[in-house]
Each structure stands twice: as structure tokens, then as C-alpha cells.
mmCIF file of C-alpha atoms in Angstrom:
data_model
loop_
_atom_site.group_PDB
_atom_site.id
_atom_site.type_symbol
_atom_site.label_atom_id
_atom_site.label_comp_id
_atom_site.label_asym_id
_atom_site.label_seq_id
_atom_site.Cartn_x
_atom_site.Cartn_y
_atom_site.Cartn_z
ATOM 1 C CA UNK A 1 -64.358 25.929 -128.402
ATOM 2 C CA UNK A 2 -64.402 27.408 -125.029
ATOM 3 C CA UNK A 3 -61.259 28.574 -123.107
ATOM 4 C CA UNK A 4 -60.464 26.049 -120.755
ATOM 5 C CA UNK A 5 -60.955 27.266 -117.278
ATOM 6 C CA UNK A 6 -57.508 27.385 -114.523
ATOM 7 C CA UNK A 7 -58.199 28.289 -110.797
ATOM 8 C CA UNK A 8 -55.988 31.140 -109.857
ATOM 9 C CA UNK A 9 -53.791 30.691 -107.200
ATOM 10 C CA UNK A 10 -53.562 32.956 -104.363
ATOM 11 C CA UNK A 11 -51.056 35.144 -103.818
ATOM 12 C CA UNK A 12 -50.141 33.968 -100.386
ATOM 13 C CA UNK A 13 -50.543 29.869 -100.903
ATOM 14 C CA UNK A 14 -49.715 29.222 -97.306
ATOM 15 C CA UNK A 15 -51.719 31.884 -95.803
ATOM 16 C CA UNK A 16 -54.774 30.590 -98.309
ATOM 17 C CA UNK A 17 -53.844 26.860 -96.850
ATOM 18 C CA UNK A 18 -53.604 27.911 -92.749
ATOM 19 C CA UNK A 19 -56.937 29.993 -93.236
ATOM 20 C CA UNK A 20 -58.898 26.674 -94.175
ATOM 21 C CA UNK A 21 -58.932 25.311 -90.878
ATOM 22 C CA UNK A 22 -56.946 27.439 -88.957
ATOM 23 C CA UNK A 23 -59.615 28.653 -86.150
ATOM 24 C CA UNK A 24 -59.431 32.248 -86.459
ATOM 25 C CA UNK A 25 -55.891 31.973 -85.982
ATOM 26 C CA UNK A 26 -54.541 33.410 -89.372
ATOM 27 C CA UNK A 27 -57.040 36.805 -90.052
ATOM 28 C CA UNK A 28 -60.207 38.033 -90.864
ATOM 29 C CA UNK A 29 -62.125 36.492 -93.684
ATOM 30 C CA UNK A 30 -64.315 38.710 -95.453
ATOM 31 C CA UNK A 31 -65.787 37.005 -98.237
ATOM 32 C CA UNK A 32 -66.617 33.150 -99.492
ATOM 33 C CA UNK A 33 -67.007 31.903 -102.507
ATOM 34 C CA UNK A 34 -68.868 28.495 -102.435
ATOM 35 C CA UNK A 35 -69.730 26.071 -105.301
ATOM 36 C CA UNK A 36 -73.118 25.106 -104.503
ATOM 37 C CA UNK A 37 -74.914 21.582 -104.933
ATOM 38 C CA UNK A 38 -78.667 22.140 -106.124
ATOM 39 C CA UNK A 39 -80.503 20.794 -102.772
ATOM 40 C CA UNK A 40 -84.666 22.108 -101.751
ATOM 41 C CA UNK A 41 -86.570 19.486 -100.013
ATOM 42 C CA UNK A 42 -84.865 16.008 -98.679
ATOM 43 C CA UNK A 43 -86.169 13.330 -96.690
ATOM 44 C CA UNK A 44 -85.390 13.903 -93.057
ATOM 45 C CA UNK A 45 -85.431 14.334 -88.893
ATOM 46 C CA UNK A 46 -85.098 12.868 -85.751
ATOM 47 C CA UNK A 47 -86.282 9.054 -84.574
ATOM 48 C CA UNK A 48 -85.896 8.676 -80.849
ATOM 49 C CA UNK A 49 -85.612 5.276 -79.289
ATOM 50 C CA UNK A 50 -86.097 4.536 -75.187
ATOM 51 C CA UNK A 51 -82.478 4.643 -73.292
ATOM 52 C CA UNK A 52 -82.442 0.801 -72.629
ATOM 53 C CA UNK A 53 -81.865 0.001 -76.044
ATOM 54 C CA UNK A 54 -79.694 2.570 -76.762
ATOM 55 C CA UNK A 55 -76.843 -0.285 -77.200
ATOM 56 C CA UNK A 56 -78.311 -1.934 -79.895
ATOM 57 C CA UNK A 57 -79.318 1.043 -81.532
ATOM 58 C CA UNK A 58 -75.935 2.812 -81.682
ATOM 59 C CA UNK A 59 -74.705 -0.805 -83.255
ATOM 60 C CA UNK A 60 -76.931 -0.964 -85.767
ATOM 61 C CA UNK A 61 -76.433 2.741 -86.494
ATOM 62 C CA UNK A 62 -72.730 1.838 -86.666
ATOM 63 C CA UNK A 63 -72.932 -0.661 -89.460
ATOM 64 C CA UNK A 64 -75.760 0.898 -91.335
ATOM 65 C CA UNK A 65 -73.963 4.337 -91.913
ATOM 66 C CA UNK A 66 -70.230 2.607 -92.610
ATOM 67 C CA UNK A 67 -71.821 1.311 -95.519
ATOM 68 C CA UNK A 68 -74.600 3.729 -96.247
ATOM 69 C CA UNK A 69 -74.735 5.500 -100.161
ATOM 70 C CA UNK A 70 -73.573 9.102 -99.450
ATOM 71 C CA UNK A 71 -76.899 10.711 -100.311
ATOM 72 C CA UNK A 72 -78.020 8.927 -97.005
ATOM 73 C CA UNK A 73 -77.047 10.632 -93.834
ATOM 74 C CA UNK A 74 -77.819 10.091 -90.022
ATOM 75 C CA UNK A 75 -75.771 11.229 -86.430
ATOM 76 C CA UNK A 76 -76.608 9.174 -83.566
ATOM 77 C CA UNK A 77 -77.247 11.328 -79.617
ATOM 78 C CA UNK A 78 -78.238 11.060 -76.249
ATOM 79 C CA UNK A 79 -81.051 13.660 -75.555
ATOM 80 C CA UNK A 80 -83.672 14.522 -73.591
ATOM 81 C CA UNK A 81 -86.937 15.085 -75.177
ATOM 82 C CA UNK A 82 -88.335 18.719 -74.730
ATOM 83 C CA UNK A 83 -91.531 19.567 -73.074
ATOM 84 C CA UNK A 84 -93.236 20.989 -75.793
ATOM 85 C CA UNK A 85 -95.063 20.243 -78.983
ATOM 86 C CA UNK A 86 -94.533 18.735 -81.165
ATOM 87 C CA UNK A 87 -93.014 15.726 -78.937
ATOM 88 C CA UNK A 88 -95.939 13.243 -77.591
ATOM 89 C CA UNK A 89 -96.517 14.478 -73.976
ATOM 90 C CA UNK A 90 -95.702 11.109 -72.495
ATOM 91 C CA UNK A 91 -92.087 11.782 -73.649
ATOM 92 C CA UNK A 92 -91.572 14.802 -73.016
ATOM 93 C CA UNK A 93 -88.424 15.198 -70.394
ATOM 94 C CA UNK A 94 -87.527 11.331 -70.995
ATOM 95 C CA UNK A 95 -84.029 10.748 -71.830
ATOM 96 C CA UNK A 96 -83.799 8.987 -75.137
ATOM 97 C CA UNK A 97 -81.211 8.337 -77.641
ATOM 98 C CA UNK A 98 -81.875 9.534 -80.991
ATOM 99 C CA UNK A 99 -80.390 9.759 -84.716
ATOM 100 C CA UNK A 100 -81.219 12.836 -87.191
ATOM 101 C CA UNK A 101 -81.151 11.591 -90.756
ATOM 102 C CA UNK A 102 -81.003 13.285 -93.843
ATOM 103 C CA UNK A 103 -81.500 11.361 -97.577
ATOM 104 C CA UNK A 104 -80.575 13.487 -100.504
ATOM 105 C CA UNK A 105 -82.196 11.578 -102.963
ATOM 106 C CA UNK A 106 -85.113 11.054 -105.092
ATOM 107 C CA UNK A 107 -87.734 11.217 -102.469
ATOM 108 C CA UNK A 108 -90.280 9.195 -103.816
ATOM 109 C CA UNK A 109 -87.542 6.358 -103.144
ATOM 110 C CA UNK A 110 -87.041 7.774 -99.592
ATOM 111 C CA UNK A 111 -90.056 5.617 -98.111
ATOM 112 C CA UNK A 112 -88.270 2.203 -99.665
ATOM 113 C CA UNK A 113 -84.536 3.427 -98.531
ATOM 114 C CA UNK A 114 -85.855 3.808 -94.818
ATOM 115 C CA UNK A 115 -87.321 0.727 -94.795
ATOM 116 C CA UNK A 116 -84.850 -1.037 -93.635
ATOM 117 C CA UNK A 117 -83.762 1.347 -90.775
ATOM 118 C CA UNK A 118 -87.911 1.390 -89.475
ATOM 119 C CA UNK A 119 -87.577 -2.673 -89.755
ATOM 120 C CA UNK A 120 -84.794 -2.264 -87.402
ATOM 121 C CA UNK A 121 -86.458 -1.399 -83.996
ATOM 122 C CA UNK A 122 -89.216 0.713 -84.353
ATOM 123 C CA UNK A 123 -88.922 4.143 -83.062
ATOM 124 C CA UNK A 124 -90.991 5.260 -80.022
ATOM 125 C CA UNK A 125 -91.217 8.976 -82.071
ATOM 126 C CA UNK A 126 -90.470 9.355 -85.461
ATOM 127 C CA UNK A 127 -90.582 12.443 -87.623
ATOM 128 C CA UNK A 128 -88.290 11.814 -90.350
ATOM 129 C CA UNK A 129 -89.682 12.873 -93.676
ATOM 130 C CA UNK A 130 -90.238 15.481 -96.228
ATOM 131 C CA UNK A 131 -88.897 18.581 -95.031
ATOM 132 C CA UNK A 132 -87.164 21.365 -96.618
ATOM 133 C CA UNK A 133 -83.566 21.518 -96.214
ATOM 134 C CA UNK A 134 -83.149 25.057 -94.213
ATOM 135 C CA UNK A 135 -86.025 23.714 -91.472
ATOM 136 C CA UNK A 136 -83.959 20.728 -90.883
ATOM 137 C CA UNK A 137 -80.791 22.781 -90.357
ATOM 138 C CA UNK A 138 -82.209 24.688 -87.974
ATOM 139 C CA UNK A 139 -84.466 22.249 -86.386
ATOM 140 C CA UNK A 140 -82.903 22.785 -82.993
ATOM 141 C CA UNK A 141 -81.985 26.212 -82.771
ATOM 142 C CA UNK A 142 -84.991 26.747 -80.572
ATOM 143 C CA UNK A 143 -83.603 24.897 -77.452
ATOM 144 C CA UNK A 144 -80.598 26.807 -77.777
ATOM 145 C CA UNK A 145 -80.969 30.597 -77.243
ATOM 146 C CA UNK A 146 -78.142 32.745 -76.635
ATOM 147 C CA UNK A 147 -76.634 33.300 -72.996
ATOM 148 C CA UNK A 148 -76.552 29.833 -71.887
ATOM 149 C CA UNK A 149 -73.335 28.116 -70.244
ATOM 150 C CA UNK A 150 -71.682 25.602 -72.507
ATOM 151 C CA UNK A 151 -68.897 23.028 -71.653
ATOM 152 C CA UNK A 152 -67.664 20.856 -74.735
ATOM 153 C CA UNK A 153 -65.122 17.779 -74.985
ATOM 154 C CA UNK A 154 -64.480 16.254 -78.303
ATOM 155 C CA UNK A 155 -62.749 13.651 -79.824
ATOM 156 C CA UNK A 156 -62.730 11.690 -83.623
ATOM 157 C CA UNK A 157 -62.606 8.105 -83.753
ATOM 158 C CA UNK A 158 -61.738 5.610 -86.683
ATOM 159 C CA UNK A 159 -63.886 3.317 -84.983
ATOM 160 C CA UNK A 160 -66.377 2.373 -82.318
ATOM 161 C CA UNK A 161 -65.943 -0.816 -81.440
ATOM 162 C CA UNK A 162 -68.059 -2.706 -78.694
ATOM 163 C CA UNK A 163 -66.027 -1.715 -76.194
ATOM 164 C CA UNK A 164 -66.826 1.746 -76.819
ATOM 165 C CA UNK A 165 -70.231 1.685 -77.391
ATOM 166 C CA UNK A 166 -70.405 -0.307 -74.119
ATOM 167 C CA UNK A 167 -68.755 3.062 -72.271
ATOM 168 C CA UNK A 168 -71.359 5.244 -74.024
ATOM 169 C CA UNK A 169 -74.260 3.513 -72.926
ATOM 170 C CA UNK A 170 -72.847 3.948 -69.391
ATOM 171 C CA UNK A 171 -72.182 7.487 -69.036
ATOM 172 C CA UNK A 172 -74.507 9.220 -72.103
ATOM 173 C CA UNK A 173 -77.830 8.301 -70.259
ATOM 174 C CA UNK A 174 -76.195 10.142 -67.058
ATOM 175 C CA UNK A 175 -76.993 13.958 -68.834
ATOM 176 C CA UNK A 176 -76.513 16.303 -66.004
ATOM 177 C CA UNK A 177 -78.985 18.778 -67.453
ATOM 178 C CA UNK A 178 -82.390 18.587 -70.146
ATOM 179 C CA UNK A 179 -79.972 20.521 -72.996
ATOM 180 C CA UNK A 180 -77.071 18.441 -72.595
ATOM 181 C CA UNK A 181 -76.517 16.080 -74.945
ATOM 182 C CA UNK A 182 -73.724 13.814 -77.011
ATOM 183 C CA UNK A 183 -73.683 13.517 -80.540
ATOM 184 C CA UNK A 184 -71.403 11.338 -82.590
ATOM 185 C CA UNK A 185 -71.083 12.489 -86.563
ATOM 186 C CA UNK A 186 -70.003 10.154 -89.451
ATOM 187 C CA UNK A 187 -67.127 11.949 -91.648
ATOM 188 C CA UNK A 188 -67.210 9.852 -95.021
ATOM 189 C CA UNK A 189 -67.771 11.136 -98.853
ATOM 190 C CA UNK A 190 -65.928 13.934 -99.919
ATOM 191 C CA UNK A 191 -63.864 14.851 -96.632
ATOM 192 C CA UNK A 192 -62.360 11.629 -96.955
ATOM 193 C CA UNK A 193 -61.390 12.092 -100.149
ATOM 194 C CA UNK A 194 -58.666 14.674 -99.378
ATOM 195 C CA UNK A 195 -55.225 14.211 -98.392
ATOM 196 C CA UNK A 196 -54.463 14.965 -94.666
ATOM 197 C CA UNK A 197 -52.118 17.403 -95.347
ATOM 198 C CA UNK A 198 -54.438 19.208 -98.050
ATOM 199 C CA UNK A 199 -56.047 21.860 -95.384
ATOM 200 C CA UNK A 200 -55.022 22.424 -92.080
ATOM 201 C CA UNK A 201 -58.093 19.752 -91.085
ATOM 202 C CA UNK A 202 -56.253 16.438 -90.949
ATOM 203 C CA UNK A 203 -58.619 14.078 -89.450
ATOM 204 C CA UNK A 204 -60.299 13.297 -93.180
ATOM 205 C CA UNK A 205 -59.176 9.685 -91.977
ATOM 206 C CA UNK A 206 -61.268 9.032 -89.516
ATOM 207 C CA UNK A 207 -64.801 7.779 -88.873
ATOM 208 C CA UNK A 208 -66.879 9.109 -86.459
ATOM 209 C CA UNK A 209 -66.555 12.545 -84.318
ATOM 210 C CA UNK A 210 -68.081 12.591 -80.926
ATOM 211 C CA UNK A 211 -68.993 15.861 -79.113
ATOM 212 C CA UNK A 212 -70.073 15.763 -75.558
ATOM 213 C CA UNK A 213 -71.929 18.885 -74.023
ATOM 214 C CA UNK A 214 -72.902 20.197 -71.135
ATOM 215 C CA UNK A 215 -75.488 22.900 -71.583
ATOM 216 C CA UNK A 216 -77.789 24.905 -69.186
ATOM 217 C CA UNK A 217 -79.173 28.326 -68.329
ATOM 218 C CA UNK A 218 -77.785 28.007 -64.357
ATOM 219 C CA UNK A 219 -74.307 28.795 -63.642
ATOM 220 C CA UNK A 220 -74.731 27.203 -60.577
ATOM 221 C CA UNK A 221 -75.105 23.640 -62.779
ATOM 222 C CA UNK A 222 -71.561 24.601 -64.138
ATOM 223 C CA UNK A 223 -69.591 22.157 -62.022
ATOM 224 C CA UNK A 224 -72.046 19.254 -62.379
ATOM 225 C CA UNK A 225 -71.622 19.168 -66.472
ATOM 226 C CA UNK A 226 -68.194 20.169 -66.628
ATOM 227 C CA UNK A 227 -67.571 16.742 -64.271
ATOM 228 C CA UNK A 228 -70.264 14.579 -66.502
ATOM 229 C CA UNK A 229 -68.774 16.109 -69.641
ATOM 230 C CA UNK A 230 -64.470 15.238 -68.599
ATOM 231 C CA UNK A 231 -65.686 11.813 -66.692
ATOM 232 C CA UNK A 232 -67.643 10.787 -69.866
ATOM 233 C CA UNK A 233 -64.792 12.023 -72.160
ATOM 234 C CA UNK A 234 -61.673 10.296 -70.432
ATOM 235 C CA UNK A 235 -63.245 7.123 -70.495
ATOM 236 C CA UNK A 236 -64.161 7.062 -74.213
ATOM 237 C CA UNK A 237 -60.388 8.765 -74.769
ATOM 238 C CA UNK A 238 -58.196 5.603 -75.539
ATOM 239 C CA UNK A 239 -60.018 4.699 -78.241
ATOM 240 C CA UNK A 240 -60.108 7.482 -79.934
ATOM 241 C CA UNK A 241 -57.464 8.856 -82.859
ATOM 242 C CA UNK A 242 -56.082 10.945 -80.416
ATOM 243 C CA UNK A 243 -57.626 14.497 -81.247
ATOM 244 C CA UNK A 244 -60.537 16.592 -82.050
ATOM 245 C CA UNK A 245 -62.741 18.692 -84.175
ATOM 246 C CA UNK A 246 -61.222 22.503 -83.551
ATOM 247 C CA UNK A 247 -64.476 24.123 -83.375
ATOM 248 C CA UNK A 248 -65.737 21.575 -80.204
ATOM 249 C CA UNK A 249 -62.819 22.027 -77.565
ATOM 250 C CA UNK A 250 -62.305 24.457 -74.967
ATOM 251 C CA UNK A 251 -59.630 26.738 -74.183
ATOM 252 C CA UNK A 252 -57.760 22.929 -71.959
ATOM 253 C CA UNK A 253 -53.741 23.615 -73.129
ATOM 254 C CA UNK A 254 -51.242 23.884 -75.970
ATOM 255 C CA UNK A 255 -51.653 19.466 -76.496
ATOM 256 C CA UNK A 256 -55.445 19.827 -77.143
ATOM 257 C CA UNK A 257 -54.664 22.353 -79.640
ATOM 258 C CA UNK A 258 -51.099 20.363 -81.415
ATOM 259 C CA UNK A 259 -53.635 16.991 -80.999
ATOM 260 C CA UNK A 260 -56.413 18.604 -83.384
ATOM 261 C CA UNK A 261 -53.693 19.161 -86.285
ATOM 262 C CA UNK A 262 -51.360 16.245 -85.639
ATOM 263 C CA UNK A 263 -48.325 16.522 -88.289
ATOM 264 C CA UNK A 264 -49.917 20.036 -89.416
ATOM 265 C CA UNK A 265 -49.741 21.804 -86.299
ATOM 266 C CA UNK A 266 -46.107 22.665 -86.949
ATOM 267 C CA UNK A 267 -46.668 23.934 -90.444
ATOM 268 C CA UNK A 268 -49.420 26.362 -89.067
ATOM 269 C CA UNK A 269 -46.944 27.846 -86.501
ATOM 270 C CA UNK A 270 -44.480 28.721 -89.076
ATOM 271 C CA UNK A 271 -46.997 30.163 -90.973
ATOM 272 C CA UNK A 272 -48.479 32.239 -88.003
ATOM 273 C CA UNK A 273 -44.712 33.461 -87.080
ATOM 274 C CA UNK A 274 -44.254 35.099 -91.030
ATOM 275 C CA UNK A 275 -48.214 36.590 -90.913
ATOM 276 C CA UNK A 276 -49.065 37.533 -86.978
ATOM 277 C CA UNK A 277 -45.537 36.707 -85.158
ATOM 278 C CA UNK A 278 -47.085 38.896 -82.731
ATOM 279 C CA UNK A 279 -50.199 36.917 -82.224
ATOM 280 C CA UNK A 280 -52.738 39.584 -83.061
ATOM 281 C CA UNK A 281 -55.271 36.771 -83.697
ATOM 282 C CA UNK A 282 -55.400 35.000 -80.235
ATOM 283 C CA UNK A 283 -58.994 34.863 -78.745
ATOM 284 C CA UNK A 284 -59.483 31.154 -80.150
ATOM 285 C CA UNK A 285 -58.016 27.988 -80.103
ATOM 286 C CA UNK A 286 -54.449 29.358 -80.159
ATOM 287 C CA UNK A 287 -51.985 28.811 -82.276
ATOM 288 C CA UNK A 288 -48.689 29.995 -81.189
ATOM 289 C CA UNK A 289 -46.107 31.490 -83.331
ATOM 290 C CA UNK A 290 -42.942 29.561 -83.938
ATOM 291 C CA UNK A 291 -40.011 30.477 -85.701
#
């Protein structure tokens, strides 16, 4: 009989715990290792749907994914469609909304499974299907190159009501520039089955996490998306949980930053006071050593 098998635990526990999650706050990680999930080709892509029925789109996006298996996957956006192949010409530079699915299942059961979602509203484009899983990660890196101006707000959300969605279809067909965009993620399966106080990410409790973005080449477009981007964002505020994914805020104050960790935030300073009390690590989302 084989030796049963103990994880080792690290030398520094709270150091280990800050690091997963901390935003570069806590050191210099030089080497992962993952447990990986056998994945090659899955069933997946964009559908894009015209702007006036974004509302009943992100609705029926809504309750489809709260209840979705988890080997089904999908994050709704507002976009605008690029002028290039392999987008039909007459959409190209519409603003559309859009949702990028992924199914990790048996694929010749993908066709039945998305059934339902093409019975829906059918989409005006549609190129979800067989595709293997590193082209759909990187499906958008094109429109993205380096050296462009960026703006992000960011909140997570334990629900989107009505009301919400209402404020979304006001102010996400208003993108300031053709890479702007919104994009609200589900968080279910496994992160939700952590504690909150298990890593130093404690929104495994909520929903949904919306990231608004104001992209473009022009610095001179700067003021124009940073305004969309904080207009759009304070109105769809109170009803959010009240914080944000770390990795899609800016540099906007010390409560943005204690907001993102709620009740962990003071366990992390503690921690950064014992391993960088002088704050070596600071170029980030900082956390502030406190004693």
C-alpha cells in the first residue's frame, strides 16, 4: 500500500497566505506549481446581439448562467465590433453587446447544450464553436497591443437585479472609444467553494464582477473615458458588494484598496509590517504596513 500523501506546509504560513492575493505587495514569486485539469478543444466564442436588445439579453444571460452546470461558461460585454475579418462588414464599428462562452464538455453534446441559448434571441454574429482552448484565450489579444492608455473601474456584485441592468443599458452603449468596453464575469464553482478568509481574495461570495474600461491609442481621448468610465461606475456603485477585483482598479486611495479585502485587509498589513515594514514592494495596489 502506498504512503499516503501530506502537503507540506510552508515555512512562513502567513507570508504563503498574503502572497495568494496580495497584488505584488508581499515579494517576488519565482516559481508555480499548478495542478492541471486535462482541457484541448472546448466548445466556444463570442455571439453578438444589436444594442437595443441588450436589456433582454443581459436578463436572460443573468438567469441562464446562475443556474448553468459548471462545465458551461459565458461573460456578458458591451463592444464595438472591429473593422476587420472575420466580423461581417455590415457590423463592423457597430456597437453591440456580446457574451464569450466556453463549454467544457463532451462536445458532441455542445450543439444540444446551446440550444437553448440560440432559441433565445438569435444572434446577429455567432462564432461559438469548436475551438482549441489556447485560441480562445487569446482571442482578443489582437485589439490590444501594447502602449495604449487604459482607465479601469471595477466592482463585484452578488446580484444584478433589474434595476441594475436598467443602469447598464444606459451608460454601456455610451463607449467613448472602439476598444472600450464593459465586461461583467460570473464567479461560481470552485472560487465559491472557499472560505473568505482562506486567501487574501475574499469576494468568493459574490456573483458577478463588472470591469469597465476605457481604452484607446490617443492620449488626447484620456479625459473623455476616464469621465464615461467614473460616470458609468458611480451609478452602478450602490448595488454592488462594496469592492473590487485587485487586479482591475487604479491607483484611486487607501478605501479602494481596504474595500477589495474587506475583513482581510487588516491581516495583510500586519503581515506586510513583519516581511517589508519598509514597503519595498509598493508600485501596485498598496498595501501599507501596520503595526
Amino acid at each position: 500500500m502506498a504512503a499516503s500523501r501530506r502537503r507540506a506546509r510552508p515555512s512562513n504560513a502567513d507570508l504563503f497566505w498574503a502572497l495568494r492575493g496580495g497584488g505584488g505587495n508581499f515579494g517576488v514569486v519565482t516559481a508555480f506549481t499548478f495542478r492541471l485539469h486535462p482541457i484541448d478543444t472546448v466548445y466556444g466564442g463570442p455571439m453578438f446581439w444589436p444594442l437595443e436588445q441588450a436589456g433582454d439579453v443581459l436578463k436572460f444571460w443573468r438567469d441562464f448562467i446562475t443556474d448553468a452546470p459548471e462545465d458551461i461558461n459565458g461573460w456578458f460585454a458591451y463592444v464595438t465590433v472591429p473593422p476587420a475579418p472575420p466580423f461581417p462588414e455590415p457590423y463592423q464599428l457597430q456597437k453591440m453587446c456580446a457574451i464569450v462562452w466556453c463549454y467544457t464538455g463532451p462536445l458532441e453534446e455542445a450543439e444540444a447544450r446551446f440550444k437553448a441559448i440560440r432559441a433565445f434571441r438569435a444572434p446577429a454574429i455567432d462564432f461559438a464553436g469548436p475551438i482549441p482552448w489556447p485560441a480562445l484565450q487569446s482571442l482578443f489579444d489582437g485589439l490590444y497591443p501594447a502602449g495604449h492608455q487604459w482607465y479601469w473601474k471595477a466592482d463585484f456584485f452578488n446580484e444584478l437585479s433589474d434595476e441594475a441592468i436598467a443602469l447598464h443599458v444606459q451608460h454601456g452603449p455610451q463607449l467613448p472609444t472602439p476598444q472600450s468596453t464593459m465586461h461583467i464575469y460570473p464567479i461560481d464553482g470552485a472560487a465559491g467553494r472557499v472560505g473568505t478568509s482562506a486567501t487574501a481574495f475574499s469576494f468568493r461570495d459574490a456573483r458577478f464582477a463588472e470591469v469597465i474600461v476605457g481604452v484607446d491609442p490617443d492620449p488626447a481621448n484620456n479625459e473623455r473615458m476616464i469621465q464615461w468610465a467614473r460616470d458609468y461606475w458611480q451609478a452602478l456603485h450602490p448595488y454592488s458588494s462594496g469592492g473590487a477585483y485587485i487586479n482591475m482598479i487604479m491607483d484611486e486611495g487607501a478605501d479602494q484598496i481596504k474595500a477589495a479585502y474587506r475583513n482581510n485587509y487588516e491581516q495583510l498589513a500586519r503581515i506586510k509590517a513583519t516581511y517589508d515594514p519598509g514597503n519595498l514592494f509598493h508600485v501596485n495596489q498598496n498595501i501599507k504596513p501596520q503595526g
